[in-house]
Short mmCIF file of C-alpha atoms in Angstrom, two decimals:
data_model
loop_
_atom_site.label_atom_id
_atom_site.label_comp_id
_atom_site.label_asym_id
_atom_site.label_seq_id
_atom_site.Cartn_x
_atom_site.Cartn_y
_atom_site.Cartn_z
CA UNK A 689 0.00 0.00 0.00
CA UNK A 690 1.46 3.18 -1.00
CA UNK A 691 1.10 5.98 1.96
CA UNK A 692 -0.11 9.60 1.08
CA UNK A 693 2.63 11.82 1.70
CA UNK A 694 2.30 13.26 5.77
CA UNK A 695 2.06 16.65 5.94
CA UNK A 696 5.01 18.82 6.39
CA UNK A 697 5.80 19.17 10.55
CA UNK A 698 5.85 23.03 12.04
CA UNK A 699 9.08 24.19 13.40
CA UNK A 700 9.17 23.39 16.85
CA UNK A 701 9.00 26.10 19.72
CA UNK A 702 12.46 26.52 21.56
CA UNK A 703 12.50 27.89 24.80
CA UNK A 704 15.71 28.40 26.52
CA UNK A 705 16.49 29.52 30.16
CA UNK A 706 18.60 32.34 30.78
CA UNK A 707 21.47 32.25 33.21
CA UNK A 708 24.10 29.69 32.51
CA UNK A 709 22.23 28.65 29.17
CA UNK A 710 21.80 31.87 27.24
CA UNK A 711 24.21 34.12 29.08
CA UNK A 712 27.34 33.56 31.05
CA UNK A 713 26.05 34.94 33.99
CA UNK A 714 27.18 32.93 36.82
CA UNK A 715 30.31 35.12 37.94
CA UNK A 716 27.44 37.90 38.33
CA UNK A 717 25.64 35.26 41.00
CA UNK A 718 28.32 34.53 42.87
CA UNK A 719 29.66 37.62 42.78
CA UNK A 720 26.00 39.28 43.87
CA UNK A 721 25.11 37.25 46.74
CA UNK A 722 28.65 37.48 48.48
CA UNK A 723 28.35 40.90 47.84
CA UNK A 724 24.73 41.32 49.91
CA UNK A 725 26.15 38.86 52.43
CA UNK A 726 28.81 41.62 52.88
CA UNK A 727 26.39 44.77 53.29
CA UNK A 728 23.52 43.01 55.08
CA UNK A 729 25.65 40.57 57.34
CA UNK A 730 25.98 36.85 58.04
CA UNK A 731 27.73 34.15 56.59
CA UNK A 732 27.19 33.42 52.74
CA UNK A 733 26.00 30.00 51.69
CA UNK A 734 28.18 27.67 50.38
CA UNK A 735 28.91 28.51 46.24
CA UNK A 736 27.92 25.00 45.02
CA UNK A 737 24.46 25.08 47.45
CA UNK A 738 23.71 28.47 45.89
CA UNK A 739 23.79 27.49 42.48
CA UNK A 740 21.91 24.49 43.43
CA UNK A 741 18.77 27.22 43.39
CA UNK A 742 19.34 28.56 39.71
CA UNK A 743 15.97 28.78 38.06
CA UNK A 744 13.87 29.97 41.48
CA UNK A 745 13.16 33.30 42.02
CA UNK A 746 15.58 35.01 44.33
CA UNK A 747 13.34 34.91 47.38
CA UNK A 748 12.24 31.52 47.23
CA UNK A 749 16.29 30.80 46.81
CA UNK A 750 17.33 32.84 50.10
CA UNK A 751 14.75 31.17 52.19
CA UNK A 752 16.37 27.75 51.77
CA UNK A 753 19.28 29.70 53.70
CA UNK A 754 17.76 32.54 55.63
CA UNK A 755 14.01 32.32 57.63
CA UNK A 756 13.43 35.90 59.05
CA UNK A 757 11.45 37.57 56.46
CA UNK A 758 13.35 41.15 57.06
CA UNK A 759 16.61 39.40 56.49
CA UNK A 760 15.78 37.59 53.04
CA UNK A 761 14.34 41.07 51.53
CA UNK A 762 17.34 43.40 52.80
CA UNK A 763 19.82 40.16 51.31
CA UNK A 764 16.98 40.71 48.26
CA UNK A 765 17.38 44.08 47.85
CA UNK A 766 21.29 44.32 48.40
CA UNK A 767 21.57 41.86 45.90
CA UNK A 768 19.25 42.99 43.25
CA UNK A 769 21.13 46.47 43.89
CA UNK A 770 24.50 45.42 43.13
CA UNK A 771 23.44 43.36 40.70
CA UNK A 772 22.41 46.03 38.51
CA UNK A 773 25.33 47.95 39.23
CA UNK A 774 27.95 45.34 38.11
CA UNK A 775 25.95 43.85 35.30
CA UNK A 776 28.18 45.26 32.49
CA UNK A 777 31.21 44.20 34.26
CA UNK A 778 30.50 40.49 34.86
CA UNK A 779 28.25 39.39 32.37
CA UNK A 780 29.69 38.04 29.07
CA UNK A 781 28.26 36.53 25.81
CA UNK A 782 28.42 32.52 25.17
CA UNK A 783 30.17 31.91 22.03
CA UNK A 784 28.31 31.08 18.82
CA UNK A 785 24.51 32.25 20.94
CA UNK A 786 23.91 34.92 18.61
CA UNK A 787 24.07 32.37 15.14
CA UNK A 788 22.00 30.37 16.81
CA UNK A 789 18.90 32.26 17.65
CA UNK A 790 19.42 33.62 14.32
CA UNK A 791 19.01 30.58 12.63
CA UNK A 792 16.19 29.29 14.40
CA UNK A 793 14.73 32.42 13.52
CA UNK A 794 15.26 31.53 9.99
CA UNK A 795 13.80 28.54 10.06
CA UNK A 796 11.05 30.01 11.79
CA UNK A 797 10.69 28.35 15.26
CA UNK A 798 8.60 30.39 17.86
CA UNK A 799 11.49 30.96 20.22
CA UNK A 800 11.01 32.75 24.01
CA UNK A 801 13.45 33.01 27.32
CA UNK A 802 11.39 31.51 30.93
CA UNK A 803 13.57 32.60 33.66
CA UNK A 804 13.53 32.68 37.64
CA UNK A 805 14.42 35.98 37.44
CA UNK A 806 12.63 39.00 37.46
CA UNK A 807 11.64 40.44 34.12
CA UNK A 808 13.57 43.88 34.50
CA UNK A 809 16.73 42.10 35.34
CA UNK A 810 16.26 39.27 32.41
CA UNK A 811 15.34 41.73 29.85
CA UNK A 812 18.89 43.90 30.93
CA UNK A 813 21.08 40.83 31.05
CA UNK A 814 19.76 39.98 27.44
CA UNK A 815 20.44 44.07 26.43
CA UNK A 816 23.58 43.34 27.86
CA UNK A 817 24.64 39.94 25.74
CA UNK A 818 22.89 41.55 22.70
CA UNK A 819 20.18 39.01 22.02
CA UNK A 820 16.83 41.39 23.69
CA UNK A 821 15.87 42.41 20.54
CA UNK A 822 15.85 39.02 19.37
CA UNK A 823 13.97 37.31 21.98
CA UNK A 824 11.31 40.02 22.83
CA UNK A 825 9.16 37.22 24.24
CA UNK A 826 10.57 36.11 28.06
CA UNK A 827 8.75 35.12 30.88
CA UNK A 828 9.93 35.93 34.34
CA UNK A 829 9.68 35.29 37.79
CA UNK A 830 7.07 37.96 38.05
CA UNK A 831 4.75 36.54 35.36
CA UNK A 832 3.65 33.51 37.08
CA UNK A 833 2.56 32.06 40.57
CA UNK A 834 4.37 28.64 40.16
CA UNK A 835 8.27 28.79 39.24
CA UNK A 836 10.26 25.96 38.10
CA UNK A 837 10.36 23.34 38.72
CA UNK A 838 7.43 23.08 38.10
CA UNK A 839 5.41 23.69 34.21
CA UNK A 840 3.96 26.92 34.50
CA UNK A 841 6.42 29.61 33.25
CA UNK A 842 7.09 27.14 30.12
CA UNK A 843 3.49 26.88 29.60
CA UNK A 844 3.00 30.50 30.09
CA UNK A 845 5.44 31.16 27.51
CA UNK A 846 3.47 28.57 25.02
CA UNK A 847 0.87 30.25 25.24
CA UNK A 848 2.42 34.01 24.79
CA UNK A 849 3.96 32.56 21.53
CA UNK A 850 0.56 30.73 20.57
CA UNK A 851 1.78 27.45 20.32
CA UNK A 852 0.87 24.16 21.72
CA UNK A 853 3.70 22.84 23.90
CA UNK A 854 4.14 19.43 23.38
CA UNK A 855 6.29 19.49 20.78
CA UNK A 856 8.43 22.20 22.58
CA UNK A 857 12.01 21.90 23.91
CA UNK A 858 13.15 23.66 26.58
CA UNK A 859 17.06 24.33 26.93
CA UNK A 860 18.48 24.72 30.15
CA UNK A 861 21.82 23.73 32.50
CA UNK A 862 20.38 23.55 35.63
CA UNK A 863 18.27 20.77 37.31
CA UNK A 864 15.50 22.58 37.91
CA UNK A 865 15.07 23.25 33.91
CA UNK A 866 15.35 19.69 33.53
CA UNK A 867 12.55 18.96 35.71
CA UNK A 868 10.48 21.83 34.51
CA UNK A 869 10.47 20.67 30.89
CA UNK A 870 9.36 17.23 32.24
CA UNK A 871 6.33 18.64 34.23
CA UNK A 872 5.67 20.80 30.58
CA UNK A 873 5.62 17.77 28.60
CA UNK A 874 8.53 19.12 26.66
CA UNK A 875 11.92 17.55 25.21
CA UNK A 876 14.23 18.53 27.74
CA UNK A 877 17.56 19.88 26.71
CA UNK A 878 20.43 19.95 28.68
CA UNK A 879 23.55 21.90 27.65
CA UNK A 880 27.19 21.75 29.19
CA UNK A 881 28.68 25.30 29.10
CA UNK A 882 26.81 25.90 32.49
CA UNK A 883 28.12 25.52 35.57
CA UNK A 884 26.72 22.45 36.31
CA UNK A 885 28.11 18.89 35.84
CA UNK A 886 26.04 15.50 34.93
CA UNK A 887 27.45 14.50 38.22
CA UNK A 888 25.33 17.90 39.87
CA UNK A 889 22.35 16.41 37.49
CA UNK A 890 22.33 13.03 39.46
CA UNK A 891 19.65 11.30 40.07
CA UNK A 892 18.43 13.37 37.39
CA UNK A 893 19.72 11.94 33.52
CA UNK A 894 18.90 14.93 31.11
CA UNK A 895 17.27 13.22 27.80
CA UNK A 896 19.33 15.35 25.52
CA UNK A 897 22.62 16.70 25.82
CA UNK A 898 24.42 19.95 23.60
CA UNK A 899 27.99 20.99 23.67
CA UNK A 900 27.39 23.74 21.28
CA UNK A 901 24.50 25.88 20.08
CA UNK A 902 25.10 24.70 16.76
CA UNK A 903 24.17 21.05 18.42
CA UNK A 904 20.63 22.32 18.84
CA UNK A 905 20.18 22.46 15.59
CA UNK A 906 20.63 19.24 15.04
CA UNK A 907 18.74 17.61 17.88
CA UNK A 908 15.69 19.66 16.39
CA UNK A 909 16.63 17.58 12.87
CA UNK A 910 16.53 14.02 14.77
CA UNK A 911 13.50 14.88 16.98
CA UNK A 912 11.51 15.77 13.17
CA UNK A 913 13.03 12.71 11.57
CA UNK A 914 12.22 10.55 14.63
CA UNK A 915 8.72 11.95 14.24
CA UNK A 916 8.13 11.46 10.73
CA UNK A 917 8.88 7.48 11.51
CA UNK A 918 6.76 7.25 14.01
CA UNK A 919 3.93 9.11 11.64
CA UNK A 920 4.95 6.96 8.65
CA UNK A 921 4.73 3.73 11.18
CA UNK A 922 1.93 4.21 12.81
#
């Protein structure tokens, strides 16, 4: 029996996390909370256990460290404060980022940013890296009640770009963007210029892995060929 040809598949909405992922922004982190550790008092948390909260909003990451209410939004506010301040200094471009929002431009994939942080600060850090014109869709901590880990910022952002999200991918380093594509119902996409080791990932396994931008591309090939056969199949 000959099949009818299947229809052609729509690009694929890409949604990428910010810190770590889109920008090298992680010297600005580390740099920011021993910084408000230093104006508001107390001891810092430990480096590793900080990053451990990437993807949260900033609040929700100082309470797993600090439990008086004043104390978390003075650490909040130093923080956001220098933050600002120093974001030229410490923020820096990932190699190669810019080509590849271009190209999935080209090829026409709905493409937004879902971040833990705050819209005002995403929306400078991507001014600063270049790329804000280019991603004028992002969703930040202040856009939704649930954060990741859990689905509703990606979902959010679906639905800002008018697109259904199971066919999405959403590229992050962190766990917490792992397990936030999973709770979408999206391909997650792990990448490994982030700070974060498959070792950190454990118990987690990511179910893709990128070394380069340009690698993204390619998954997106092999998730529409693996499609088509299971269309053609079924």
């Amino acid at each position: 029996m000959i099949r009818p040809p299947l229809d052609p598949l729509p690009p694929r909405p890409v949604l990428f996390d910010l810190d770590g992922t889109l920008a090298d922004t992680i010297p600005l982190l580390l740099a920011s909370m021993r910084a408000a550790y230093a104006i508001v008092g107390g001891t810092p948390p430990d480096e590793r256990a900080w990053l451990a909260g990437m993807g949260k909003p900033l609040r929700t990451q100082l309470a797993t460290f600090e439990h008086d209410a004043d104390r978390i939004e003075a650490i909040a506010v130093a923080y956001r404060d220098w933050q600002y301040a120093n974001l030229a200094e410490y923020v820096k471009p990932f190699a190669d980022m810019h080509a590849l929002v271009d190209a999935l431009q080209a090829r026409g994939h709905p493409v937004a940013v879902v971040t833990g942080k705050g819209s005002p600060m995403a929306l400078a850090t991507l001014e600063q890296v270049g790329l804000r014109d280019a991603l004028p869709v992002v969703v930040g901590a202040d856009h939704t009640t649930r954060h990741k880990p859990e689905a509703e910022p990606l979902l959010h952002a679906c639905a800002r770009l008018g697109v259904e999200s199971a066919r999405g991918v959403y590229v992050g380093d962190a766990p917490n963007d792992i397990l936030a594509a999973r709770a979408a119902g999206m391909a997650d996409v792990w990448v490994t210029w982030g700070p974060f080791t498959l070792r950190d990932l454990l118990p987690l396994v990511p179910t893709h892995v990128v070394y380069t931008p340009a690698d993204i591309l390619e998954l997106l090939d092999r998730l529409d060929d693996d499609e088509r056969r299971a269309r053609s199949a079924a």
